[in-house]
Structures are given as structure tokens and as C-alpha cells.
mmCIF file of C-alpha atoms in Angstrom:
data_model
loop_
_atom_site.group_PDB
_atom_site.id
_atom_site.type_symbol
_atom_site.label_atom_id
_atom_site.label_comp_id
_atom_site.label_asym_id
_atom_site.label_seq_id
_atom_site.Cartn_x
_atom_site.Cartn_y
_atom_site.Cartn_z
ATOM 1 C CA MET B 1 13.823 -70.785 -54.443
ATOM 2 C CA LYS B 2 11.748 -73.832 -55.370
ATOM 3 C CA ASN B 3 13.846 -76.020 -53.071
ATOM 4 C CA PHE B 4 13.526 -73.525 -50.253
ATOM 5 C CA PHE B 5 9.757 -73.563 -50.642
ATOM 6 C CA SER B 6 9.785 -77.384 -50.659
ATOM 7 C CA PHE B 7 11.928 -77.440 -47.548
ATOM 8 C CA LEU B 8 9.522 -75.139 -45.766
ATOM 9 C CA ILE B 9 6.658 -77.505 -46.562
ATOM 10 C CA PHE B 10 8.777 -80.458 -45.408
ATOM 11 C CA ALA B 11 9.737 -78.781 -42.106
ATOM 12 C CA GLY B 12 6.244 -77.473 -41.408
ATOM 13 C CA THR B 13 4.539 -80.770 -42.186
ATOM 14 C CA SER B 14 7.049 -82.729 -40.093
ATOM 15 C CA LEU B 15 6.673 -80.506 -37.057
ATOM 16 C CA VAL B 16 2.899 -80.150 -37.199
ATOM 17 C CA LEU B 17 2.288 -83.860 -37.754
ATOM 18 C CA GLY B 18 4.990 -85.077 -35.344
ATOM 19 C CA LEU B 19 4.269 -82.719 -32.466
ATOM 20 C CA GLY B 20 0.515 -82.618 -33.035
ATOM 21 C CA SER B 21 0.042 -86.382 -33.109
ATOM 22 C CA ALA B 22 2.262 -86.834 -30.033
ATOM 23 C CA ASP B 23 0.395 -84.112 -28.150
ATOM 24 C CA TYR B 24 -2.992 -85.571 -29.056
ATOM 25 C CA LEU B 25 -2.152 -89.176 -28.184
ATOM 26 C CA ILE B 26 -0.379 -88.255 -24.924
ATOM 27 C CA ASP B 27 -3.431 -86.251 -23.841
ATOM 28 C CA ASP B 28 -6.250 -88.488 -25.032
ATOM 29 C CA GLY B 29 -4.643 -91.874 -25.612
ATOM 30 C CA PHE B 30 -6.051 -94.493 -27.947
ATOM 31 C CA ALA B 31 -7.787 -97.840 -27.694
ATOM 32 C CA LEU B 32 -4.701 -99.860 -26.748
ATOM 33 C CA VAL B 33 -3.785 -97.718 -23.753
ATOM 34 C CA VAL B 34 -7.056 -96.146 -22.646
ATOM 35 C CA SER B 35 -10.113 -98.145 -21.656
ATOM 36 C CA ARG B 36 -13.425 -96.355 -22.150
ATOM 37 C CA ALA B 37 -16.738 -97.328 -20.624
ATOM 38 C CA GLY B 38 -19.512 -94.819 -21.249
ATOM 39 C CA PRO B 39 -18.277 -91.455 -19.999
ATOM 40 C CA TRP B 40 -15.498 -93.067 -17.952
ATOM 41 C CA GLN B 41 -11.970 -93.598 -19.142
ATOM 42 C CA THR B 42 -8.854 -94.972 -17.532
ATOM 43 C CA TRP B 43 -5.239 -95.418 -18.593
ATOM 44 C CA VAL B 44 -5.019 -99.151 -18.109
ATOM 45 C CA HIS B 45 -1.251 -99.404 -17.629
ATOM 46 C CA ALA B 46 -0.868 -96.312 -15.433
ATOM 47 C CA GLY B 47 1.377 -96.940 -12.475
ATOM 48 C CA SER B 48 2.713 -100.245 -13.825
ATOM 49 C CA LEU B 49 6.393 -101.005 -14.247
ATOM 50 C CA GLY B 50 5.720 -102.169 -17.794
ATOM 51 C CA ALA B 51 3.686 -99.117 -18.758
ATOM 52 C CA ASP B 52 3.760 -98.173 -22.432
ATOM 53 C CA PRO B 53 5.505 -94.934 -23.509
ATOM 54 C CA TYR B 54 2.223 -93.081 -24.081
ATOM 55 C CA THR B 55 1.018 -93.855 -20.554
ATOM 56 C CA ARG B 56 4.371 -92.847 -19.080
ATOM 57 C CA ALA B 57 4.300 -89.580 -21.013
ATOM 58 C CA HIS B 58 0.697 -88.912 -19.962
ATOM 59 C CA ILE B 59 1.474 -89.512 -16.294
ATOM 60 C CA ALA B 60 4.577 -87.309 -16.430
ATOM 61 C CA ARG B 61 2.777 -84.508 -18.175
ATOM 62 C CA THR B 62 -0.279 -84.471 -15.937
ATOM 63 C CA GLY B 63 1.600 -84.858 -12.643
ATOM 64 C CA LEU B 64 -0.604 -87.737 -11.529
ATOM 65 C CA LEU B 65 0.595 -90.364 -9.075
ATOM 66 C CA PRO B 66 -1.302 -93.535 -9.967
ATOM 67 C CA ILE B 67 -1.350 -96.951 -8.389
ATOM 68 C CA THR B 68 -1.349 -100.071 -10.539
ATOM 69 C CA SER B 69 -4.576 -101.269 -12.056
ATOM 70 C CA ALA B 70 -4.285 -104.500 -10.092
ATOM 71 C CA SER B 71 -4.420 -102.504 -6.859
ATOM 72 C CA GLY B 72 -6.800 -99.759 -7.812
ATOM 73 C CA LEU B 73 -8.507 -98.215 -10.801
ATOM 74 C CA THR B 74 -8.948 -94.518 -11.441
ATOM 75 C CA TYR B 75 -11.570 -93.452 -13.958
ATOM 76 C CA PHE B 76 -12.044 -89.927 -15.253
ATOM 77 C CA ALA B 77 -15.240 -88.492 -16.746
ATOM 78 C CA THR B 78 -15.499 -85.098 -18.408
ATOM 79 C CA THR B 79 -18.849 -85.765 -20.090
ATOM 80 C CA ASP B 80 -22.200 -87.172 -19.079
ATOM 81 C CA SER B 81 -23.394 -90.551 -20.351
ATOM 82 C CA LYS B 82 -24.629 -88.896 -23.560
ATOM 83 C CA GLY B 83 -21.262 -87.339 -24.284
ATOM 84 C CA ARG B 84 -22.097 -83.748 -23.296
ATOM 85 C CA THR B 85 -19.358 -81.848 -21.453
ATOM 86 C CA LEU B 86 -19.915 -81.698 -17.695
ATOM 87 C CA ASP B 87 -20.754 -78.121 -16.791
ATOM 88 C CA SER B 88 -20.934 -76.708 -13.277
ATOM 89 C CA GLU B 89 -24.117 -74.797 -14.103
ATOM 90 C CA CYS B 90 -26.023 -77.979 -14.908
ATOM 91 C CA GLU B 91 -27.548 -80.523 -12.561
ATOM 92 C CA TYR B 92 -26.595 -84.181 -12.902
ATOM 93 C CA GLU B 93 -27.675 -87.381 -11.257
ATOM 94 C CA ILE B 94 -24.962 -89.967 -10.775
ATOM 95 C CA VAL B 95 -26.465 -93.411 -10.391
ATOM 96 C CA ALA B 96 -24.160 -96.117 -9.095
ATOM 97 C CA ARG B 97 -24.653 -99.698 -8.105
ATOM 98 C CA PRO B 98 -22.514 -101.021 -5.264
ATOM 99 C CA LEU B 99 -19.181 -101.944 -6.835
ATOM 100 C CA ALA B 100 -17.350 -105.111 -5.915
ATOM 101 C CA ALA B 101 -14.321 -103.496 -4.335
ATOM 102 C CA LEU B 102 -12.690 -102.899 -1.003
ATOM 103 C CA TRP B 103 -13.548 -99.199 -1.204
ATOM 104 C CA TRP B 104 -14.470 -96.660 -3.849
ATOM 105 C CA THR B 105 -15.044 -92.944 -4.063
ATOM 106 C CA ILE B 106 -16.373 -90.368 -6.542
ATOM 107 C CA ALA B 107 -14.971 -86.841 -6.363
ATOM 108 C CA VAL B 108 -15.560 -83.713 -8.409
ATOM 109 C CA PHE B 109 -12.824 -81.334 -9.580
ATOM 110 C CA ASP B 110 -12.480 -78.431 -11.951
ATOM 111 C CA LYS B 111 -10.832 -79.198 -15.284
ATOM 112 C CA ASP B 112 -7.355 -78.589 -13.820
ATOM 113 C CA GLY B 113 -7.784 -81.124 -11.042
ATOM 114 C CA LYS B 114 -8.429 -78.658 -8.212
ATOM 115 C CA LEU B 115 -11.171 -79.068 -5.669
ATOM 116 C CA ILE B 116 -14.163 -76.775 -5.936
ATOM 117 C CA PRO B 117 -14.536 -74.542 -2.860
ATOM 118 C CA ASN B 118 -17.985 -74.736 -1.246
ATOM 119 C CA LYS B 119 -19.536 -73.922 2.104
ATOM 120 C CA ALA B 120 -20.402 -77.533 2.801
ATOM 121 C CA ALA B 121 -16.722 -78.482 2.332
ATOM 122 C CA ARG B 122 -17.976 -81.467 0.363
ATOM 123 C CA HIS B 123 -15.983 -82.774 -2.568
ATOM 124 C CA ALA B 124 -16.616 -86.523 -2.701
ATOM 125 C CA PHE B 125 -18.753 -89.456 -1.666
ATOM 126 C CA SER B 126 -17.373 -92.869 -0.928
ATOM 127 C CA SER B 127 -18.804 -96.366 -0.743
ATOM 128 C CA GLN B 128 -18.985 -95.883 3.022
ATOM 129 C CA SER B 129 -20.814 -92.566 2.945
ATOM 130 C CA LEU B 130 -23.482 -93.377 0.346
ATOM 131 C CA THR B 131 -26.827 -94.877 1.284
ATOM 132 C CA ILE B 132 -28.005 -97.884 -0.691
ATOM 133 C CA LEU B 133 -31.590 -97.220 -1.812
ATOM 134 C CA PRO B 134 -34.311 -99.885 -1.985
ATOM 135 C CA ASP B 135 -33.665 -100.309 -5.727
ATOM 136 C CA ARG B 136 -30.036 -101.242 -4.878
ATOM 137 C CA THR B 137 -28.649 -97.988 -6.315
ATOM 138 C CA GLN B 138 -26.600 -95.232 -4.781
ATOM 139 C CA ARG B 139 -27.406 -91.747 -6.082
ATOM 140 C CA ILE B 140 -25.495 -88.492 -5.999
ATOM 141 C CA THR B 141 -26.797 -85.143 -7.220
ATOM 142 C CA LEU B 142 -24.122 -82.940 -8.738
ATOM 143 C CA ALA B 143 -25.452 -79.384 -8.811
ATOM 144 C CA PRO B 144 -24.383 -75.810 -8.049
ATOM 145 C CA ALA B 145 -27.149 -75.279 -5.444
ATOM 146 C CA ALA B 146 -28.101 -77.466 -2.495
ATOM 147 C CA ARG B 147 -30.231 -80.533 -3.218
ATOM 148 C CA PRO B 148 -31.784 -83.125 -0.916
ATOM 149 C CA GLY B 149 -29.959 -86.407 -0.500
ATOM 150 C CA HIS B 150 -26.309 -86.802 -1.428
ATOM 151 C CA TRP B 151 -25.504 -83.404 -2.883
ATOM 152 C CA LEU B 152 -22.116 -82.799 -4.477
ATOM 153 C CA PRO B 153 -21.599 -79.048 -5.004
ATOM 154 C CA SER B 154 -20.289 -78.064 -8.435
ATOM 155 C CA GLY B 155 -19.773 -74.331 -7.784
ATOM 156 C CA ASP B 156 -19.318 -72.092 -10.787
ATOM 157 C CA VAL B 157 -16.029 -73.274 -12.240
ATOM 158 C CA GLY B 158 -17.239 -74.181 -15.727
ATOM 159 C CA ASP B 159 -16.025 -77.538 -17.014
ATOM 160 C CA LEU B 160 -15.967 -80.349 -14.460
ATOM 161 C CA THR B 161 -14.104 -83.629 -14.091
ATOM 162 C CA LEU B 162 -15.460 -86.520 -12.074
ATOM 163 C CA VAL B 163 -12.945 -89.011 -10.739
ATOM 164 C CA LEU B 164 -13.961 -92.496 -9.660
ATOM 165 C CA ARG B 165 -11.337 -94.353 -7.626
ATOM 166 C CA ILE B 166 -11.810 -98.032 -6.947
ATOM 167 C CA ILE B 167 -9.450 -99.556 -4.403
ATOM 168 C CA ARG B 168 -8.945 -103.282 -4.780
ATOM 169 C CA PRO B 169 -11.593 -103.968 -7.440
ATOM 170 C CA LEU B 170 -12.865 -107.507 -7.228
ATOM 171 C CA GLY B 171 -14.218 -108.814 -10.502
ATOM 172 C CA VAL B 172 -15.080 -112.396 -11.289
ATOM 173 C CA GLU B 173 -14.012 -114.013 -14.540
ATOM 174 C CA GLY B 174 -14.546 -117.691 -15.201
ATOM 175 C CA GLY B 175 -15.198 -118.292 -11.544
ATOM 176 C CA GLU B 176 -11.915 -116.632 -10.517
ATOM 177 C CA VAL B 177 -11.623 -113.365 -8.669
ATOM 178 C CA THR B 178 -9.743 -110.767 -10.736
ATOM 179 C CA SER B 179 -8.823 -107.118 -10.385
ATOM 180 C CA ARG B 180 -11.323 -106.018 -12.982
ATOM 181 C CA VAL B 181 -14.468 -104.001 -12.999
ATOM 182 C CA ASP B 182 -17.355 -104.744 -15.299
ATOM 183 C CA ALA B 183 -17.759 -101.647 -17.478
ATOM 184 C CA ASP B 184 -21.544 -101.881 -17.205
ATOM 185 C CA SER B 185 -21.309 -101.579 -13.436
ATOM 186 C CA LEU B 186 -19.710 -98.119 -13.553
ATOM 187 C CA PRO B 187 -21.971 -95.233 -12.501
ATOM 188 C CA ARG B 188 -24.179 -93.525 -15.075
ATOM 189 C CA ILE B 189 -24.132 -89.732 -15.281
ATOM 190 C CA ARG B 190 -27.490 -88.287 -16.316
ATOM 191 C CA ARG B 191 -28.038 -84.601 -17.020
ATOM 192 C CA VAL B 192 -31.203 -83.511 -15.215
ATOM 193 C CA SER B 193 -31.310 -79.842 -16.178
ATOM 194 C CA CYS B 194 -29.133 -77.098 -17.505
ATOM 195 C CA MET Q 1 3.136 -80.811 -61.608
ATOM 196 C CA LEU Q 2 3.382 -79.276 -58.149
ATOM 197 C CA ILE Q 3 2.496 -82.581 -56.515
ATOM 198 C CA ARG Q 4 5.091 -84.400 -58.593
ATOM 199 C CA THR Q 5 7.717 -81.949 -57.368
ATOM 200 C CA LEU Q 6 6.635 -82.091 -53.752
ATOM 201 C CA TRP Q 7 5.862 -85.735 -53.150
ATOM 202 C CA PRO Q 8 9.447 -86.760 -52.213
ATOM 203 C CA TRP Q 9 9.427 -83.942 -49.676
ATOM 204 C CA LEU Q 10 6.055 -85.015 -48.329
ATOM 205 C CA VAL Q 11 7.185 -88.615 -47.942
ATOM 206 C CA ALA Q 12 10.306 -87.368 -46.155
ATOM 207 C CA ALA Q 13 8.077 -85.152 -43.983
ATOM 208 C CA LEU Q 14 5.919 -88.112 -42.969
ATOM 209 C CA PHE Q 15 9.011 -90.095 -42.014
ATOM 210 C CA CYS Q 16 10.449 -87.142 -40.101
ATOM 211 C CA ALA Q 17 7.084 -86.573 -38.350
ATOM 212 C CA GLY Q 18 7.194 -90.201 -37.181
ATOM 213 C CA VAL Q 19 10.669 -89.692 -35.753
ATOM 214 C CA ILE Q 20 9.609 -86.491 -33.999
ATOM 215 C CA HIS Q 21 6.515 -88.255 -32.624
ATOM 216 C CA ILE Q 22 8.578 -91.099 -31.168
ATOM 217 C CA LEU Q 23 11.199 -88.746 -29.703
ATOM 218 C CA VAL Q 24 8.523 -86.625 -28.020
ATOM 219 C CA VAL Q 25 6.594 -89.599 -26.584
ATOM 220 C CA PHE Q 26 9.719 -91.266 -25.191
ATOM 221 C CA GLY Q 27 11.293 -87.990 -24.073
ATOM 222 C CA VAL Q 28 8.420 -86.424 -22.141
ATOM 223 C CA PRO Q 29 8.945 -88.453 -18.904
ATOM 224 C CA TYR Q 30 12.559 -87.270 -18.778
ATOM 225 C CA VAL Q 31 12.004 -83.600 -19.531
ATOM 226 C CA ALA Q 32 8.653 -83.007 -17.816
ATOM 227 C CA SER Q 33 9.220 -80.303 -15.244
ATOM 228 C CA ARG Q 34 5.813 -80.697 -13.562
ATOM 229 C CA ASP Q 35 5.600 -84.428 -13.016
ATOM 230 C CA ALA Q 36 4.700 -85.770 -9.570
ATOM 231 C CA TRP Q 37 8.337 -86.191 -8.556
ATOM 232 C CA ALA Q 38 9.185 -82.588 -9.424
ATOM 233 C CA ARG Q 39 6.105 -81.241 -7.679
ATOM 234 C CA LEU Q 40 6.784 -83.221 -4.496
ATOM 235 C CA SER Q 41 10.515 -82.409 -4.596
ATOM 236 C CA SER Q 42 9.734 -78.729 -4.344
ATOM 237 C CA LEU Q 43 8.157 -79.216 -0.910
ATOM 238 C CA SER Q 44 10.101 -82.081 0.650
ATOM 239 C CA ASP Q 45 13.500 -83.369 1.686
ATOM 240 C CA GLU Q 46 14.605 -86.898 0.953
ATOM 241 C CA ASN Q 47 14.080 -89.753 3.390
ATOM 242 C CA ARG Q 48 11.423 -87.997 5.425
ATOM 243 C CA MET Q 49 7.712 -88.717 5.638
ATOM 244 C CA TYR Q 50 5.333 -85.871 4.871
ATOM 245 C CA VAL Q 51 1.592 -85.885 5.491
ATOM 246 C CA LEU Q 52 -0.376 -83.792 3.031
ATOM 247 C CA PRO Q 53 -3.343 -81.701 4.173
ATOM 248 C CA VAL Q 54 -6.695 -83.338 3.424
ATOM 249 C CA ALA Q 55 -9.033 -81.695 0.898
ATOM 250 C CA ALA Q 56 -6.866 -78.589 0.676
ATOM 251 C CA SER Q 57 -7.724 -75.952 -1.896
ATOM 252 C CA GLU Q 58 -4.160 -76.097 -3.219
ATOM 253 C CA THR Q 59 -2.795 -79.613 -3.504
ATOM 254 C CA PRO Q 60 0.675 -80.402 -4.805
ATOM 255 C CA LEU Q 61 -0.722 -82.907 -7.315
ATOM 256 C CA PRO Q 62 -3.868 -82.633 -9.445
ATOM 257 C CA PHE Q 63 -6.936 -84.809 -8.830
ATOM 258 C CA MET Q 64 -5.893 -85.885 -5.328
ATOM 259 C CA ALA Q 65 -8.796 -87.667 -3.658
ATOM 260 C CA PRO Q 66 -10.291 -85.356 -1.013
ATOM 261 C CA ASP Q 67 -11.384 -88.313 1.106
ATOM 262 C CA ILE Q 68 -7.999 -90.001 1.203
ATOM 263 C CA ALA Q 69 -5.225 -88.836 3.529
ATOM 264 C CA TYR Q 70 -1.842 -89.043 1.825
ATOM 265 C CA ALA Q 71 1.659 -89.276 3.204
ATOM 266 C CA PHE Q 72 4.722 -89.597 1.031
ATOM 267 C CA CYS Q 73 8.454 -90.084 1.292
ATOM 268 C CA ARG Q 74 10.975 -89.407 -1.453
ATOM 269 C CA PHE Q 75 13.648 -91.948 -0.656
ATOM 270 C CA ASP Q 76 17.249 -92.040 -1.758
ATOM 271 C CA LEU Q 77 19.137 -95.287 -1.240
ATOM 272 C CA ARG Q 78 22.564 -94.194 -2.445
ATOM 273 C CA ASP Q 79 24.032 -94.038 1.053
ATOM 274 C CA LYS Q 80 21.827 -96.282 3.155
ATOM 275 C CA ASN Q 81 18.809 -98.509 2.951
ATOM 276 C CA VAL Q 82 15.613 -96.837 4.019
ATOM 277 C CA LEU Q 83 13.008 -98.112 6.426
ATOM 278 C CA VAL Q 84 9.344 -97.169 6.039
ATOM 279 C CA GLU Q 85 7.250 -97.819 9.117
ATOM 280 C CA THR Q 86 3.546 -97.223 9.454
ATOM 281 C CA GLY Q 87 0.518 -98.477 11.242
ATOM 282 C CA LEU Q 88 -2.332 -99.748 9.079
ATOM 283 C CA GLY Q 89 -5.527 -98.194 10.373
ATOM 284 C CA ASP Q 90 -7.793 -100.635 8.557
ATOM 285 C CA THR Q 91 -7.933 -102.903 5.525
ATOM 286 C CA THR Q 92 -8.255 -100.015 3.080
ATOM 287 C CA TRP Q 93 -4.973 -98.359 4.007
ATOM 288 C CA SER Q 94 -2.204 -98.993 1.524
ATOM 289 C CA VAL Q 95 1.445 -98.356 0.841
ATOM 290 C CA ALA Q 96 2.717 -98.094 -2.726
ATOM 291 C CA VAL Q 97 6.387 -97.865 -3.617
ATOM 292 C CA SER Q 98 7.195 -96.513 -7.049
ATOM 293 C CA THR Q 99 10.033 -95.270 -9.202
ATOM 294 C CA ARG Q 100 10.470 -91.542 -9.581
ATOM 295 C CA HIS Q 101 8.365 -91.841 -12.764
ATOM 296 C CA GLY Q 102 5.403 -93.211 -10.801
ATOM 297 C CA GLU Q 103 5.773 -96.867 -11.818
ATOM 298 C CA ASN Q 104 4.748 -98.982 -8.849
ATOM 299 C CA PHE Q 105 6.820 -102.021 -8.068
ATOM 300 C CA TYR Q 106 5.372 -102.762 -4.648
ATOM 301 C CA PHE Q 107 1.899 -102.362 -3.228
ATOM 302 C CA ILE Q 108 0.425 -103.650 -0.018
ATOM 303 C CA SER Q 109 -2.913 -102.874 1.550
ATOM 304 C CA GLY Q 110 -4.146 -103.447 5.066
ATOM 305 C CA ALA Q 111 -6.168 -106.362 3.710
ATOM 306 C CA ASP Q 112 -2.975 -108.018 2.382
ATOM 307 C CA ALA Q 113 -0.744 -107.270 5.338
ATOM 308 C CA LYS Q 114 -2.921 -108.997 7.918
ATOM 309 C CA ARG Q 115 -1.208 -107.066 10.691
ATOM 310 C CA ARG Q 116 -1.513 -103.584 12.139
ATOM 311 C CA GLU Q 117 2.100 -102.479 11.853
ATOM 312 C CA LEU Q 118 4.084 -102.511 8.644
ATOM 313 C CA ARG Q 119 7.849 -102.240 8.222
ATOM 314 C CA LEU Q 120 9.241 -102.024 4.711
ATOM 315 C CA LEU Q 121 12.987 -102.207 4.220
ATOM 316 C CA LEU Q 122 13.853 -100.611 0.881
ATOM 317 C CA VAL Q 123 16.997 -102.131 -0.632
ATOM 318 C CA PRO Q 124 18.341 -101.322 -4.108
ATOM 319 C CA ARG Q 125 18.519 -104.343 -6.407
ATOM 320 C CA GLN Q 126 22.178 -103.809 -7.222
ATOM 321 C CA ARG Q 127 23.116 -103.942 -3.533
ATOM 322 C CA LEU Q 128 20.849 -106.787 -2.539
ATOM 323 C CA ALA Q 129 23.404 -109.558 -3.025
ATOM 324 C CA ARG Q 130 25.819 -107.928 -0.572
ATOM 325 C CA GLU Q 131 23.281 -107.088 2.077
ATOM 326 C CA ALA Q 132 22.661 -109.026 5.190
ATOM 327 C CA SER Q 133 19.018 -107.897 5.182
ATOM 328 C CA THR Q 134 16.532 -110.330 6.606
ATOM 329 C CA GLU Q 135 12.820 -110.377 7.093
ATOM 330 C CA ARG Q 136 13.340 -109.772 10.774
ATOM 331 C CA SER Q 137 14.949 -106.621 12.116
ATOM 332 C CA GLU Q 138 17.681 -106.530 14.768
ATOM 333 C CA GLU Q 139 14.966 -105.905 17.332
ATOM 334 C CA GLY Q 140 13.148 -108.999 16.122
ATOM 335 C CA LYS Q 141 10.368 -107.103 14.352
ATOM 336 C CA GLU Q 142 8.912 -108.490 11.151
ATOM 337 C CA GLN Q 143 9.796 -106.496 8.063
ATOM 338 C CA ASN Q 144 9.160 -106.843 4.349
ATOM 339 C CA ILE Q 145 12.182 -106.403 2.112
ATOM 340 C CA VAL Q 146 11.291 -104.337 -0.925
ATOM 341 C CA ILE Q 147 13.740 -104.586 -3.805
ATOM 342 C CA VAL Q 148 14.022 -101.195 -5.494
ATOM 343 C CA PRO Q 149 15.017 -101.140 -9.177
ATOM 344 C CA GLY Q 150 16.850 -97.805 -8.883
ATOM 345 C CA MET Q 151 18.334 -95.646 -6.168
ATOM 346 C CA GLU Q 152 15.412 -93.300 -5.629
ATOM 347 C CA GLY Q 153 11.668 -93.328 -5.687
ATOM 348 C CA LEU Q 154 8.493 -92.603 -3.789
ATOM 349 C CA ALA Q 155 6.695 -94.389 -0.993
ATOM 350 C CA VAL Q 156 3.091 -93.222 -0.789
ATOM 351 C CA LEU Q 157 0.689 -94.047 2.015
ATOM 352 C CA ARG Q 158 -3.009 -93.742 1.260
ATOM 353 C CA ALA Q 159 -5.520 -93.782 4.077
ATOM 354 C CA PRO Q 160 -9.164 -93.518 3.008
ATOM 355 C CA ILE Q 161 -11.210 -91.379 5.386
ATOM 356 C CA ARG Q 162 -14.456 -93.029 6.420
ATOM 357 C CA GLY Q 163 -16.210 -89.689 6.922
ATOM 358 C CA PRO Q 164 -15.490 -86.055 7.799
ATOM 359 C CA SER Q 165 -15.487 -86.824 11.519
ATOM 360 C CA PHE Q 166 -12.685 -89.359 11.021
ATOM 361 C CA ALA Q 167 -10.374 -86.999 9.109
ATOM 362 C CA ALA Q 168 -8.410 -85.681 12.101
ATOM 363 C CA ASP Q 169 -7.872 -89.168 13.540
ATOM 364 C CA THR Q 170 -6.774 -90.547 10.182
ATOM 365 C CA VAL Q 171 -4.277 -87.749 9.649
ATOM 366 C CA ALA Q 172 -2.987 -88.123 13.208
ATOM 367 C CA ALA Q 173 -2.463 -91.847 12.620
ATOM 368 C CA LEU Q 174 -0.603 -91.129 9.396
ATOM 369 C CA GLN Q 175 1.669 -88.684 11.183
ATOM 370 C CA ASN Q 176 3.147 -91.594 13.098
ATOM 371 C CA ALA Q 177 4.505 -93.028 9.864
ATOM 372 C CA LYS Q 178 8.265 -92.864 9.482
ATOM 373 C CA CYS Q 179 10.675 -92.947 6.617
ATOM 374 C CA GLN Q 180 14.327 -92.937 7.601
ATOM 375 C CA PRO Q 181 17.676 -94.319 6.546
ATOM 376 C CA LEU Q 182 18.861 -97.349 8.467
ATOM 377 C CA LYS Q 183 21.387 -96.452 11.103
ATOM 378 C CA GLN Q 184 24.145 -98.806 10.042
ATOM 379 C CA PRO Q 185 26.194 -97.514 7.105
ATOM 380 C CA LEU Q 186 26.448 -99.694 4.039
ATOM 381 C CA VAL Q 187 28.774 -100.231 1.155
ATOM 382 C CA ASP Q 188 30.343 -97.132 -0.376
ATOM 383 C CA PRO Q 189 28.080 -96.382 -3.335
ATOM 384 C CA ALA Q 190 31.128 -95.460 -5.395
ATOM 385 C CA THR Q 191 32.002 -99.149 -5.516
ATOM 386 C CA LEU Q 192 28.617 -100.125 -6.864
ATOM 387 C CA SER Q 193 29.214 -99.364 -10.504
ATOM 388 C CA ASP Q 194 32.066 -101.820 -10.911
ATOM 389 C CA GLY Q 195 29.886 -104.716 -9.844
ATOM 390 C CA LEU Q 196 31.727 -107.025 -7.466
ATOM 391 C CA VAL Q 197 32.959 -105.802 -4.108
ATOM 392 C CA LEU Q 198 35.094 -108.254 -2.188
ATOM 393 C CA PRO Q 199 34.634 -108.349 1.584
ATOM 394 C CA GLU Q 200 38.208 -107.330 2.252
ATOM 395 C CA GLN Q 201 37.691 -104.210 0.157
ATOM 396 C CA ARG Q 202 35.020 -103.001 2.516
ATOM 397 C CA ASP Q 203 35.766 -100.830 5.468
ATOM 398 C CA PRO Q 204 35.122 -103.011 8.546
ATOM 399 C CA ALA Q 205 33.137 -100.152 10.035
ATOM 400 C CA ASP Q 206 30.784 -100.383 7.070
ATOM 401 C CA ILE Q 207 29.923 -104.020 7.538
ATOM 402 C CA PRO Q 208 26.517 -104.349 9.169
ATOM 403 C CA ASN Q 209 26.411 -106.279 12.402
#
């Protein structure tokens, strides 16, 4: 009876720890495979032939189809810059500075990756559709109701995910052009009201 | 007393948890039933180009950019090489070729290509040595030879849309993209596994001109 009890503890601990840790790290990653910059995070090896097992598992599980980080970067944000979960009922200001890249776009989705239906049929703004203001910033207002300027409708879907795609990022390191983006240059997400 | 009795079991549990963790992490790509390949397989045949609707409420993959028009081809090279042909609308257009697990081994954008038409000849690595593929087609058109590590994968065209008024034109341009097996038959794939195939073992009809 004592051995049976011990075996139950062994089996339960093994399964909970083994499956739980795998589930957590495949979903959220860790410092070696996920790069975080403020509210933005990206799986750095996604889409690469030499991707690590955690990245491969994450991509398979989520159904994403990434391109390599040398060709494009995809950042996800589920919180604002202060770490509060993005909520469709709140109003946010997304402040970007022109990124050194061939093209970039910010789109809003629900937490499952679906577009949010809205009468304006607006789901994203790109580097070509955003006006550069006199202070050299580009601003988007994410809100459920119409706002002046670049308004991105958030509907009433609850939790939101913002996705920033940068095609052909052009960073400069040591005088050489690289496929990197300075983390400080990524857009800030400020909650205006809730 | 209880701890003294249990600690060997707990140590064994930690070890076993590590094994389970590793098996799950390595196994997920092979058992995932909702990865991109599976999702696209459910709505496409092999060796055909499909253009996906832009900003649709139901997209086959999650988090698809609403301001990018996508076209994809699930290619299978077991019988024949496959040719992907597309125009490149501008410098931001791109073509990525990946394994069925989404690992890209080839990427070219309009900015890299420096020409308006792109022809990619997809050739499996294990058949490359016996192919007479060149960087110029029989018709004299330039083509890039893409060496594919396996026998199947995905070619994905991405065409950023400059604004809502450009969406229809961008999609129409993407619809001209083609993905098709080359006409001339190649080596019998059954002979591939044993490595070397001598010329006299090949059916003369199978030898490309």
C-alpha cells in the first residue's frame, strides 16, 4: 500500500512537472528563444532552418507561418507598455517612430488571432498609410469607438493582441547594415482611458 | 520519516518529468494536427497556387496580416520538379519557400530580385546531382534553382497592400502566380532511396532533353 501511494506521487509529479513545464515554455518561451522589448515579444528563431525545438513546437502548435528573422520580424503584444492586458474596452495610443525597414505594419486581432469585425473594415496601419507628425512620430488610436486621426477599431472582443510585422528590417551595428531592430525604436503602447 | 521514504521516488519523478518534457517539446511538431501545413492542406491540392482572401473574417491561419495579400502552394517534388512563377509588383513583395514545418530555406523579395518576373525551380537536394537543371529555362528565361531539403513544402507569396484602394489590383496580380510541376518527367522516385542511379538504368523517356 505504501509503495502504491509512493508510485502515485511519482506518476503525478512526473506528469504535472513534465507536461506543465513543456506547455508553459512552448506557449511563453524563455529568454534564449524569445526576445522581449517592452510589451513586444518575438520568437527570434521562428521560421529558421536551425530553429530550436521550443520554437518549432510553438510554431506547430499555434499554426503560424513565419518568415526568418533576417527577412522579417513579427512582434506580438498582449499588454500595454506598463504590462496591463490589452482590453478592447480601453483606449490606447500607439506611438511609433519611423522604423528603418522596407515596410512595416501594425494590426489588431482578438486573442485567437482573428480579425475584429468593424464597419470601417479597418484592421491595420502600415508604414505607407501612417502620417509622420511634426515631432517625427506616427500615432494610432486603438479604441472601440471612432476617434480622429488614425483610428484602429478594437470592437468588443475582450483581450486584444497587437502584431507588428517588419519586412526587411535594416539596423546598423558597427557601421554595418544588419537585419536587426533597435528595441527602443519599437512603438510604445499607452493606455489613455479605460 | 515520510520524506525519507519518498525522496527516491521524488528524484525519480524529477528525472521522469525531464524525459516527458523533452519528448513533448520534440514531438509536438510531428503530432500537431493544427499546424500551418495541416490547416492549408485542408483547403488545397498539391502543386497549385492559391490566393487567400484579404482581411477575411475567417482566415485559415491565425494572425494573418490584413494588409498583406497571400498566395501559397503546397508543393510535392516526388514525381517532378516544380516551377513557381510570379510577377513582383514592387520591392516589398516576397516569396518564401519553407519545409512543411515552416522552416524557411529560401527567401527573396522584390528588392533582392531586381527584376519584375521571378521563376523559381524547386529541386530536391537528393535529386540535384542527377538533374540537368540550369539557371536558364528551355525557353531561355532566367530562373533561380531552389534546393529543397525534403520532398514537400510550402511556397508563400506575400504582397503588402499599399492601401485599401490597391487591394483588388494586388490580389489580381497575385492570381497570375503559378505553381506547377515541370512537364518533363524525371527519375523514378523509387530509385532515389538507394542513392546512385546509373544513366543506363533510367528509362530513356525519363531523361530530360
